[in-house]
PDB file of C-alpha atoms in Angstrom:
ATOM      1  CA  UNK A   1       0.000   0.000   0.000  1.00 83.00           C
ATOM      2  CA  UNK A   2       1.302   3.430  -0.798  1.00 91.00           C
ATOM      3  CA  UNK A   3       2.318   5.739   1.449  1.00 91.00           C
ATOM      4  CA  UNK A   4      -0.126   8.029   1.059  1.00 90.00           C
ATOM      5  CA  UNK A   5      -2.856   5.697   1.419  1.00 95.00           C
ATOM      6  CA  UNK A   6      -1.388   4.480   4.163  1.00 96.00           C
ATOM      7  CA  UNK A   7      -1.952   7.832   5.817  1.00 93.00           C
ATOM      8  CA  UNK A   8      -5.607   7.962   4.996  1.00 93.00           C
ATOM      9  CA  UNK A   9      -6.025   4.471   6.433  1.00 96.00           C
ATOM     10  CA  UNK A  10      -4.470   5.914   9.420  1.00 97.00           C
ATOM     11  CA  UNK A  11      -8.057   7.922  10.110  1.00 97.00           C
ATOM     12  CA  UNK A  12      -9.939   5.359  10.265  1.00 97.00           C
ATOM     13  CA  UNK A  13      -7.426   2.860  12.945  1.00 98.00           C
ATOM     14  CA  UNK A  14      -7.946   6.139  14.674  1.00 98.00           C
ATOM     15  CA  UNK A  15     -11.888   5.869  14.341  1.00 98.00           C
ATOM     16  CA  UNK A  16     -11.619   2.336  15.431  1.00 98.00           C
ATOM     17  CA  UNK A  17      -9.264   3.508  18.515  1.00 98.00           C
ATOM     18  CA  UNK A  18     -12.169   5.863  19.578  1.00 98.00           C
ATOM     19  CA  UNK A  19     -15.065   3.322  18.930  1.00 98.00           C
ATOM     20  CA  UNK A  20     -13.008   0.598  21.350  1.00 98.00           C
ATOM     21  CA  UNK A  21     -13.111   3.258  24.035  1.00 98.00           C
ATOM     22  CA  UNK A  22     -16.177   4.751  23.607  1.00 98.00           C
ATOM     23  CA  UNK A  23     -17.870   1.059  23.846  1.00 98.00           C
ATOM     24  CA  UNK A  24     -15.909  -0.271  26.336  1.00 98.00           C
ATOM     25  CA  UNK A  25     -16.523   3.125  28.639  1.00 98.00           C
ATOM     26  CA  UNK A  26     -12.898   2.857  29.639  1.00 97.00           C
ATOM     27  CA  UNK A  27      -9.533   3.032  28.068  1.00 97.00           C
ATOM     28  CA  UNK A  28      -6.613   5.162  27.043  1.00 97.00           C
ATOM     29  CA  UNK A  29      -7.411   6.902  23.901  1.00 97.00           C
ATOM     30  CA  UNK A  30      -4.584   9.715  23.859  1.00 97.00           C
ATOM     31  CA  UNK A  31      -1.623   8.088  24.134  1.00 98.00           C
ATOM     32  CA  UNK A  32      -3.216   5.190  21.682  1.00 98.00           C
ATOM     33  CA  UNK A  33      -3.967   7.839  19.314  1.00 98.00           C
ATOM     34  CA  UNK A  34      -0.341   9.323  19.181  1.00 98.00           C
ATOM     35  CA  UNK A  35       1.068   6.585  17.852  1.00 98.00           C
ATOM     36  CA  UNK A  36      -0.660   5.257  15.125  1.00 98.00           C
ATOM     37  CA  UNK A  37       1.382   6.096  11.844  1.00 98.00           C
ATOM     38  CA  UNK A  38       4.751   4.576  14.213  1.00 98.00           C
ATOM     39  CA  UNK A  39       3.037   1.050  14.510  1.00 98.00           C
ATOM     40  CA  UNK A  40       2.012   1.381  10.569  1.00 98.00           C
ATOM     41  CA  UNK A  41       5.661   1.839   9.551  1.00 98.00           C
ATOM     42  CA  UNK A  42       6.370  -0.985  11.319  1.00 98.00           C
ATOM     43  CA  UNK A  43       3.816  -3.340  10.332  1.00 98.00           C
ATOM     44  CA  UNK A  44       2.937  -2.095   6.927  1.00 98.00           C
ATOM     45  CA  UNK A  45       6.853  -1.242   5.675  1.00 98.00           C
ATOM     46  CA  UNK A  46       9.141  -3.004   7.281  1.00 98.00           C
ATOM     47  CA  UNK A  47       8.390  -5.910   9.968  1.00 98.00           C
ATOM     48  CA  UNK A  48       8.312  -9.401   8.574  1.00 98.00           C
ATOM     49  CA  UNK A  49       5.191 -10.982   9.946  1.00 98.00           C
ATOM     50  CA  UNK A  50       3.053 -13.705   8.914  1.00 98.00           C
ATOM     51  CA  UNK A  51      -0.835 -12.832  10.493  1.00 98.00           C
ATOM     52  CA  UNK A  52      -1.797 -16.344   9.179  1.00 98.00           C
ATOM     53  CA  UNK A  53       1.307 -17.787  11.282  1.00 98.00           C
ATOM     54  CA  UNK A  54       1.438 -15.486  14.277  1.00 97.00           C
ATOM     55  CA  UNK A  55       4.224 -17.769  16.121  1.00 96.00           C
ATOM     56  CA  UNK A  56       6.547 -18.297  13.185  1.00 97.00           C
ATOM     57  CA  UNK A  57       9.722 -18.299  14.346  1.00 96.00           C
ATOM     58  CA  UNK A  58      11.915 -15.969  12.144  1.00 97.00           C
ATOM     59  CA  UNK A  59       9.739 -13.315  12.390  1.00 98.00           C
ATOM     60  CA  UNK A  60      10.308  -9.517  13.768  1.00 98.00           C
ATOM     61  CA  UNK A  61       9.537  -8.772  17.245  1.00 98.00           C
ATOM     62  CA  UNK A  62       7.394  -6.274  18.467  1.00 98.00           C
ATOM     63  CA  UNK A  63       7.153  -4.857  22.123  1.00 98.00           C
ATOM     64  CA  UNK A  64       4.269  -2.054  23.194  1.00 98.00           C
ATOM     65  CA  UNK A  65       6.076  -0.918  26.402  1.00 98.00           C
ATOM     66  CA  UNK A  66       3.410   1.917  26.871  1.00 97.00           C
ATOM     67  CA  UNK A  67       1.017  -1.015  27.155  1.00 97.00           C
ATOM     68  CA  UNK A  68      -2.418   0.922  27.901  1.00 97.00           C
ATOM     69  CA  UNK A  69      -2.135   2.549  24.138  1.00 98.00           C
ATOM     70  CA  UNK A  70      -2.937  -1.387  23.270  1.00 98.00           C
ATOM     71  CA  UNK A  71      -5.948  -0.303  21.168  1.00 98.00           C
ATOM     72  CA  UNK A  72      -3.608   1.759  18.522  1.00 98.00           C
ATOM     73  CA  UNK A  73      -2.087  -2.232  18.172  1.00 98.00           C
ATOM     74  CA  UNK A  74      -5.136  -3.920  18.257  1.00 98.00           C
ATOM     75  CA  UNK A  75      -6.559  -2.120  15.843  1.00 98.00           C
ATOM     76  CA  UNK A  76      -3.584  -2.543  13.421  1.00 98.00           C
ATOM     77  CA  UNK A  77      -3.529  -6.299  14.187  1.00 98.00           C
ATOM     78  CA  UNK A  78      -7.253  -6.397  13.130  1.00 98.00           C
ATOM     79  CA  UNK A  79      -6.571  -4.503  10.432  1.00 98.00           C
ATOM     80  CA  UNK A  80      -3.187  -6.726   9.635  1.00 98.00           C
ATOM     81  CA  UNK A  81      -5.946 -10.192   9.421  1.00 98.00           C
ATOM     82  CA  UNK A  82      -4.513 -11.844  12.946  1.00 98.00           C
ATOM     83  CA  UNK A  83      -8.073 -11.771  14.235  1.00 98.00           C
ATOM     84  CA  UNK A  84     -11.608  -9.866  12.718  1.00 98.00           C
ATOM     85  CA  UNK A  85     -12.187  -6.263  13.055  1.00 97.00           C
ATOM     86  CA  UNK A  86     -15.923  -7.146  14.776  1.00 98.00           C
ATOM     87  CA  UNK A  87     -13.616  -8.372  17.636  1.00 98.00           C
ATOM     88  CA  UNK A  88     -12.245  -4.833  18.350  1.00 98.00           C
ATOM     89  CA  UNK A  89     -15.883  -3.540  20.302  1.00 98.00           C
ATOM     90  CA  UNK A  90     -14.974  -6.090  22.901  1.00 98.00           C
ATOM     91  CA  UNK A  91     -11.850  -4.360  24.006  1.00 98.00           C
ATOM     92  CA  UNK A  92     -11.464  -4.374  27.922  1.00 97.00           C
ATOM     93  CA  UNK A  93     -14.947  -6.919  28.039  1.00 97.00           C
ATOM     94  CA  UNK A  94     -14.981 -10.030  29.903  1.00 94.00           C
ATOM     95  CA  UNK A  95     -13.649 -13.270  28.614  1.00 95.00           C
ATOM     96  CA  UNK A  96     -12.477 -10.866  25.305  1.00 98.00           C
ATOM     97  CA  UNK A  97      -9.157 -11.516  24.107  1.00 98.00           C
ATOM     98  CA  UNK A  98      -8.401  -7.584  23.940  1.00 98.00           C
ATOM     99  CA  UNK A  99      -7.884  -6.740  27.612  1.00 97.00           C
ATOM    100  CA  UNK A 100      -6.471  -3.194  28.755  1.00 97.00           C
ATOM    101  CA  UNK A 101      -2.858  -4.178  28.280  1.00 98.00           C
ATOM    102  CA  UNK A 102      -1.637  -6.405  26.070  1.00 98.00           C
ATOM    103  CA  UNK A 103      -1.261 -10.293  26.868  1.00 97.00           C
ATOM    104  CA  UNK A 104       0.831 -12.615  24.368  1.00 97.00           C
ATOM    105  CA  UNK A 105      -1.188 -15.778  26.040  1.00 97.00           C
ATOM    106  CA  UNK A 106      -4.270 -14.684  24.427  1.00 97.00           C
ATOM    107  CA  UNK A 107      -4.132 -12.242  21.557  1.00 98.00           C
ATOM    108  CA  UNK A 108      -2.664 -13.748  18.401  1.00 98.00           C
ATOM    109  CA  UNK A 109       0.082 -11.176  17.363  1.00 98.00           C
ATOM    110  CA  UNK A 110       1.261 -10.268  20.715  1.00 98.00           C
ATOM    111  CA  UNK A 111       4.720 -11.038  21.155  1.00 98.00           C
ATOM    112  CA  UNK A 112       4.978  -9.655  25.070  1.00 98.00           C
ATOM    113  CA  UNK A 113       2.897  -9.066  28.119  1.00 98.00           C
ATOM    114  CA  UNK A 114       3.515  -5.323  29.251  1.00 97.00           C
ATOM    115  CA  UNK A 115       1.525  -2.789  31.251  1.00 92.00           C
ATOM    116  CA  UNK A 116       3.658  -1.529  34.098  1.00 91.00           C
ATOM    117  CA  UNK A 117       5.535   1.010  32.583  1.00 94.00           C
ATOM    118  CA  UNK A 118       9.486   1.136  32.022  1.00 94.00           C
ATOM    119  CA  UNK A 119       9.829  -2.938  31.366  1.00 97.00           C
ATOM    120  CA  UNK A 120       9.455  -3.348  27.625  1.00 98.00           C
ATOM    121  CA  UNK A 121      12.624  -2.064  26.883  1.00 98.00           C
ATOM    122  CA  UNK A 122      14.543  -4.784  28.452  1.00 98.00           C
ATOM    123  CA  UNK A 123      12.136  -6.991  27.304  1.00 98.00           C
ATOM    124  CA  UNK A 124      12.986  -6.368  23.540  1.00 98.00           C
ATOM    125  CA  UNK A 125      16.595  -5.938  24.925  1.00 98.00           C
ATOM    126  CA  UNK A 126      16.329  -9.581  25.920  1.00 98.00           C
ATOM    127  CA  UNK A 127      14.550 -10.850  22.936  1.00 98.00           C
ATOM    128  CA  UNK A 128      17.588  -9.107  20.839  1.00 98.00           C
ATOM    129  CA  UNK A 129      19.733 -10.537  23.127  1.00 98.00           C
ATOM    130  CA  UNK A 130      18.479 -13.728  22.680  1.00 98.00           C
ATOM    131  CA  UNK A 131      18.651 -13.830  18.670  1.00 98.00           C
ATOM    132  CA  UNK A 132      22.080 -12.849  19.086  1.00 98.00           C
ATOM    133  CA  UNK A 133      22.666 -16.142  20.886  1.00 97.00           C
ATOM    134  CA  UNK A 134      20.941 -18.183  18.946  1.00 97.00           C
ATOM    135  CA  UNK A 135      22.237 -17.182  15.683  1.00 97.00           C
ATOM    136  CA  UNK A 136      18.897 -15.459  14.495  1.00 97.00           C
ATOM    137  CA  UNK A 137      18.375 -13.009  11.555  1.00 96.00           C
ATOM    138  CA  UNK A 138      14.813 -11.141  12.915  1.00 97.00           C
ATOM    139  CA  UNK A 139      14.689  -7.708  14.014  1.00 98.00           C
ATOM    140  CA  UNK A 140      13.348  -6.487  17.682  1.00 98.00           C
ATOM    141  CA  UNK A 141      11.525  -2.871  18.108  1.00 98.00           C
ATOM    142  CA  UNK A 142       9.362  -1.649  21.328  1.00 98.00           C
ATOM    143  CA  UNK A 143       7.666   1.290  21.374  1.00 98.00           C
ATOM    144  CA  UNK A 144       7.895   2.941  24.629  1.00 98.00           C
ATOM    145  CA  UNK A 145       6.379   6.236  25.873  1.00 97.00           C
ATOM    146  CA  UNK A 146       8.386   9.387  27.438  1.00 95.00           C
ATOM    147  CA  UNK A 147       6.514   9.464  30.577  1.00 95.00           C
ATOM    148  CA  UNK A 148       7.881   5.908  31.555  1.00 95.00           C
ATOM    149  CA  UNK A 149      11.162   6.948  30.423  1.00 97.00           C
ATOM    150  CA  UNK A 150      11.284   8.478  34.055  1.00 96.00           C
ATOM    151  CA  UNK A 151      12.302   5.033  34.770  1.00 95.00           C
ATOM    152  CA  UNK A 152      15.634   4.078  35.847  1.00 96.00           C
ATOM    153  CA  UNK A 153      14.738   0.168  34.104  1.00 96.00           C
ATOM    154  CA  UNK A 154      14.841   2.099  30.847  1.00 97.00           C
ATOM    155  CA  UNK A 155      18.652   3.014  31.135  1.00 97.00           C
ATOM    156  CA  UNK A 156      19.675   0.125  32.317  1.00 97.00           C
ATOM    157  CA  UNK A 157      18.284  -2.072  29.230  1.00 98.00           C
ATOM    158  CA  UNK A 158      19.835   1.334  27.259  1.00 98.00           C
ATOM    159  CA  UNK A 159      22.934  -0.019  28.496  1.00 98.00           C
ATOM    160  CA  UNK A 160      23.087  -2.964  28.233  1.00 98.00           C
ATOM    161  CA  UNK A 161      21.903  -2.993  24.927  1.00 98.00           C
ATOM    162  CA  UNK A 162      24.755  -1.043  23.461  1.00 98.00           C
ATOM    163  CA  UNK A 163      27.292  -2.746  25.746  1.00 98.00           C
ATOM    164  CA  UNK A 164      26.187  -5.975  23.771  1.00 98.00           C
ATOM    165  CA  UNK A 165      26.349  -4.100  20.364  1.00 98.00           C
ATOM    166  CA  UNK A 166      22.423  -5.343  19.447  1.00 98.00           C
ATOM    167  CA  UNK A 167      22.047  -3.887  16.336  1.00 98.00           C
ATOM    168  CA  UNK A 168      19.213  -5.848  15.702  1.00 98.00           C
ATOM    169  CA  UNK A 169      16.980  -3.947  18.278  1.00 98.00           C
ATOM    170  CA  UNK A 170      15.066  -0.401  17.439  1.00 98.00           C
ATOM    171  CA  UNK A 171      13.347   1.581  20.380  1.00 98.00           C
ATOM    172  CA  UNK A 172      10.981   4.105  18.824  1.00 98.00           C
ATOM    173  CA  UNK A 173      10.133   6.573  21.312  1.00 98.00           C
ATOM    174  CA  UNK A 174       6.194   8.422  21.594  1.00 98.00           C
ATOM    175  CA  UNK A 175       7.523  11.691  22.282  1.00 98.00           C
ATOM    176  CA  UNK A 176       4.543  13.539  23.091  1.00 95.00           C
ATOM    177  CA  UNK A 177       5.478  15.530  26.044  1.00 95.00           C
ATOM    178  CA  UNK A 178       2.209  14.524  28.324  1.00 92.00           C
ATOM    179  CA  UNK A 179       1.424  11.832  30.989  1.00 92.00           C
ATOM    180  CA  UNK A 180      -1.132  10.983  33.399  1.00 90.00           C
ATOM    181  CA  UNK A 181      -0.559  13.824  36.003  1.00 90.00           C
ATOM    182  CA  UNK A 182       0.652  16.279  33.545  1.00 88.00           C
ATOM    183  CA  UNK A 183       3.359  17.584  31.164  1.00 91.00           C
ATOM    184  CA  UNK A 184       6.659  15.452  31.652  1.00 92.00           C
ATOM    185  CA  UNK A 185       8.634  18.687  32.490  1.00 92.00           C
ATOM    186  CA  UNK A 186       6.071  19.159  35.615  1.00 94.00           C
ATOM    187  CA  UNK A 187       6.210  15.516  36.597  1.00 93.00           C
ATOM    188  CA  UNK A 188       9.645  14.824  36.159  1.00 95.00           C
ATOM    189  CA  UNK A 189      11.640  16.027  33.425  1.00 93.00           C
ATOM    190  CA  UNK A 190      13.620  13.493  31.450  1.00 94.00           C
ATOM    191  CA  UNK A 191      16.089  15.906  29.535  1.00 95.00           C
ATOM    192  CA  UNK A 192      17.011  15.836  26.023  1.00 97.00           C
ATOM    193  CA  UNK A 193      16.319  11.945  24.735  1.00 97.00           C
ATOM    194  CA  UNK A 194      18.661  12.323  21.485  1.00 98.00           C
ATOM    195  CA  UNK A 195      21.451  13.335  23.522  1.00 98.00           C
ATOM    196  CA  UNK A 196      20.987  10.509  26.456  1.00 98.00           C
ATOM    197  CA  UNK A 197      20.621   7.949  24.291  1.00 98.00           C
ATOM    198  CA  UNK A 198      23.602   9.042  22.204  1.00 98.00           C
ATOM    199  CA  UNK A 199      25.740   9.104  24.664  1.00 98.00           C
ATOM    200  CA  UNK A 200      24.471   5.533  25.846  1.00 97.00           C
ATOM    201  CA  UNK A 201      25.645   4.105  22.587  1.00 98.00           C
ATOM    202  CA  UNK A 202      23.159   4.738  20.657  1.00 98.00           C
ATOM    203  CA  UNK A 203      22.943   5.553  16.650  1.00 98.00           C
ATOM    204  CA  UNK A 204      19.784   8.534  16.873  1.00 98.00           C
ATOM    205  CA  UNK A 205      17.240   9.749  14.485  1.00 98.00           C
ATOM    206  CA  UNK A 206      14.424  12.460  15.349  1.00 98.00           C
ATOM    207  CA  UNK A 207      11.342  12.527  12.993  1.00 98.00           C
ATOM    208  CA  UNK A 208       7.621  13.925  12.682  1.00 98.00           C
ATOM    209  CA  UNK A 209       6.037  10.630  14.369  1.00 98.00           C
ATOM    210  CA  UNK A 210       2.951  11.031  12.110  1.00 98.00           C
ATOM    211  CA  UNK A 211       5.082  10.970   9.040  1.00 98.00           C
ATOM    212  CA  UNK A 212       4.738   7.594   8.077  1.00 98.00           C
ATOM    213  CA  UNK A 213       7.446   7.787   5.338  1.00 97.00           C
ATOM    214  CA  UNK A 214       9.799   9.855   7.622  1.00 98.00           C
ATOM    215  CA  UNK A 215       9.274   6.829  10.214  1.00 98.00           C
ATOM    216  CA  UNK A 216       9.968   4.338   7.830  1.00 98.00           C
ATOM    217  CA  UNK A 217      13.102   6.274   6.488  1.00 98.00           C
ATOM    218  CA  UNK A 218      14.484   6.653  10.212  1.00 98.00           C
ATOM    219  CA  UNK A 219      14.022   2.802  10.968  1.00 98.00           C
ATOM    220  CA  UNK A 220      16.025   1.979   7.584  1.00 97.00           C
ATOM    221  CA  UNK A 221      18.950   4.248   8.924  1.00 96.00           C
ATOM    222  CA  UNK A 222      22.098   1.637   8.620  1.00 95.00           C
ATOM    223  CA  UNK A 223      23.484   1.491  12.487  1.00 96.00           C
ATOM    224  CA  UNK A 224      26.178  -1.775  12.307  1.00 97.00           C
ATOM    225  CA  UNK A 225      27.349  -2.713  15.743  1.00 98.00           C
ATOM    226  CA  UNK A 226      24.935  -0.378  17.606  1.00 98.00           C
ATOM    227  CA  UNK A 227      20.785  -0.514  18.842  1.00 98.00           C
ATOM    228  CA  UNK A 228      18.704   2.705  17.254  1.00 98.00           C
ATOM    229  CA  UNK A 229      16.820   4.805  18.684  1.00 98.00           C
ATOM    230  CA  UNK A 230      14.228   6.898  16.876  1.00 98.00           C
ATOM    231  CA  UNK A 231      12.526   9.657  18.721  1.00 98.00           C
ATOM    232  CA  UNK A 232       9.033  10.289  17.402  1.00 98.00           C
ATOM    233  CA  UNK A 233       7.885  13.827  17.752  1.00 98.00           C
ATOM    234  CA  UNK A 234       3.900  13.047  18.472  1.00 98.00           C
ATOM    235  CA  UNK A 235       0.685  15.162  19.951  1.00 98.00           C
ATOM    236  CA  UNK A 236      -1.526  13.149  22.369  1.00 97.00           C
ATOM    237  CA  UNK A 237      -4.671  12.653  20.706  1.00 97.00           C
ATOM    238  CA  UNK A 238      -3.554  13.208  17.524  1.00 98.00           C
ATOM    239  CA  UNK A 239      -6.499  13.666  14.805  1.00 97.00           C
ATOM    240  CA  UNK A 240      -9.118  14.253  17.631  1.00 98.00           C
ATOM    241  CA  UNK A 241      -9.657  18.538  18.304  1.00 97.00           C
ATOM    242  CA  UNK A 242     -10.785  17.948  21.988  1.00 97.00           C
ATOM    243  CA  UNK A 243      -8.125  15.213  22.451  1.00 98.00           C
ATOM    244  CA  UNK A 244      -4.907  16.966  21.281  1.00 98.00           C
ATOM    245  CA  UNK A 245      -2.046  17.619  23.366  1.00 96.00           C
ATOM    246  CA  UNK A 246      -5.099  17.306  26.472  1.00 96.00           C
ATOM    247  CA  UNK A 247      -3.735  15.750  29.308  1.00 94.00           C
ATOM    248  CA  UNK A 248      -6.751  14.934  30.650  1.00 94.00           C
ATOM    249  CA  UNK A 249      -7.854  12.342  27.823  1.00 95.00           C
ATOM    250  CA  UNK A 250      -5.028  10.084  28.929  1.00 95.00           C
ATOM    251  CA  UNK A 251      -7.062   7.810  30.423  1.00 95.00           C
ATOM    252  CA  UNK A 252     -10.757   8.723  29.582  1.00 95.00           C
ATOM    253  CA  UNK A 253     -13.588   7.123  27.442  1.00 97.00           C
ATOM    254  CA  UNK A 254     -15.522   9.719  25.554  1.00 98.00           C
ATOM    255  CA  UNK A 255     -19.311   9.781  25.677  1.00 97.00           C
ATOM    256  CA  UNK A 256     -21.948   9.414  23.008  1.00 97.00           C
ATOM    257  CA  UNK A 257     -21.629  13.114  21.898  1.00 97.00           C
ATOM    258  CA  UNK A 258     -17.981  13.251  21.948  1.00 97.00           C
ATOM    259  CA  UNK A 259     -17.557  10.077  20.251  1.00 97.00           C
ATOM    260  CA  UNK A 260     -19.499  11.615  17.268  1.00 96.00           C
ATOM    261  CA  UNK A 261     -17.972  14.636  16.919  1.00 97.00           C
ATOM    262  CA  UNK A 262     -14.569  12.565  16.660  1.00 97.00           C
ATOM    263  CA  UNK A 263     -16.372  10.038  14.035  1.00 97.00           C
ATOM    264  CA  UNK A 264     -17.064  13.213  12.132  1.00 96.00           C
ATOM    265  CA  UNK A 265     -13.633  14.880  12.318  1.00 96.00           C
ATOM    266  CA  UNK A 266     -11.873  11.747  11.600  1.00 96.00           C
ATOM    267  CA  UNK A 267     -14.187  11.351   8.044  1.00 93.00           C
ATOM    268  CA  UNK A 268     -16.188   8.295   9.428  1.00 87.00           C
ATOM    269  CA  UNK A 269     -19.451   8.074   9.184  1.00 73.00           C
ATOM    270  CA  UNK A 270     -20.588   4.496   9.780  1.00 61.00           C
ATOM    271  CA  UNK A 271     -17.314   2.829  11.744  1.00 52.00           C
ATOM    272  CA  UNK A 272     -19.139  -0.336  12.297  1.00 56.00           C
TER     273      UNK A 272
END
């Protein structure tokens, strides 16, 4: 698919992220929205995945670290074929196989359990690690949020993963600026990410994070010897007016009204 339809697919995962929370009355539609066009570069451009074989063994690896923005990756695993779309409206229900953070025991395409915040890092440092070992050719990425970067977890796996030269292992960062209690600068600053991450050892790219192309192009940067990290300029409820860059829409469903005045901005009319 073209880039540029790619993009205008992008609208309606994002009508799909609002209908999950809307439905299930609960959710985390901000920081889901944000980063939408960074898990289409991945899955669309350049992870090899099988949907019809979602446990074959040389494929990529992906990691959600910021685990509660699960429906952004539900809804491009739906979209991907790994399970139908209808199965999206039971996000967060019981006995549904979309629960608030994802879970690798019971949604097909899931490649890690993660939820509290700072661990998928070293998770995807130890999957990297692990291919290393074993002589494997697939790639690792994790998406991880700059509120949880507050997390002292996250340098360590930074660390490590440069001391052990995993070039096979990307860590795209959300960099939206916002979490639960507020901006990051109130909460707890966490400095300039290009420069910490250079000087843990590793090769850095800043983009647009809604540029699928400039994503793509970033992920493709050569970095022999060395992990990457791409830091993904994003706004919090990205395509929604009342949503963007609101703090407050971190964690919140919207009602019946606000959930069609999103439909409408977004371009959908019937999302079902």
């Amino acid at each position: 698919m073209e880039l540029a339809l790619q993009q205008e697919k992008a609208k309606q995962l994002r009508a799909d992220i609002v209908k999950m929370t809307y439905l299930a009355k609960s959710g985390h539609p901000g920081g889901s929205l944000s980063c939408v066009e960074m898990l289409m570069a991945l899955y669309y451009n350049i992870m090899k995945v099988d949907p019809s074989n979602p446990g074959w063994e040389e494929r990529d690896r992906f990691v959600l670290s910021k685990g509660h923005a699960c429906p952004a990756l539900y809804a491009v695993l739906a979209d991907k074929g790994y399970f139908p779309r209808e199965d999206l409206w039971t996000l967060r229900k019981f006995h549904s196989h979309l629960q608030g953070h994802p879970d690798m025991r019971k949604t097909p395409g899931v490649d890690a359990n993660t939820g509290s915040l700072g661990q998928g890092v070293s998770i995807a440092g130890g999957m990297a690690l692990a291919a290393k070992y074993k002589g494997e050719s697939h790639r690792v990425f994790v998406i991880t949020g700059d509120g949880e970067s507050q997390e002292g977890l996250v340098w360590e796996a930074a660390m490590s993963a440069a001391h052990y030269k995993l070039d096979n292992l990307t860590v795209l960062l959300d960099h939206n600026g916002l979490q639960i209690d507020g901006t990051n600068d109130e909460v707890m600053g966490v400095g300039d990410m290009m420069a910490k991450y250079k000087a843990f050892g590793f090769v850095c790219v800043k983009v647009d994070g809604h540029d699928i192309g400039a994503v793509v192009e970033a992920v493709n940067t050569p970095h022999p010897g060395k992990p990457l990290f791409v830091c993904c300029e994003t706004h919090k409820g990205h395509g929604v007016s009342f949503m963007e860059d609101q703090v407050g829409w971190h964690g919140k469903a919207p009602n019946k009204e606000q959930y069609e005045q999103a439909m409408k901005e977004l371009g959908v009319s019937d999302n079902g």
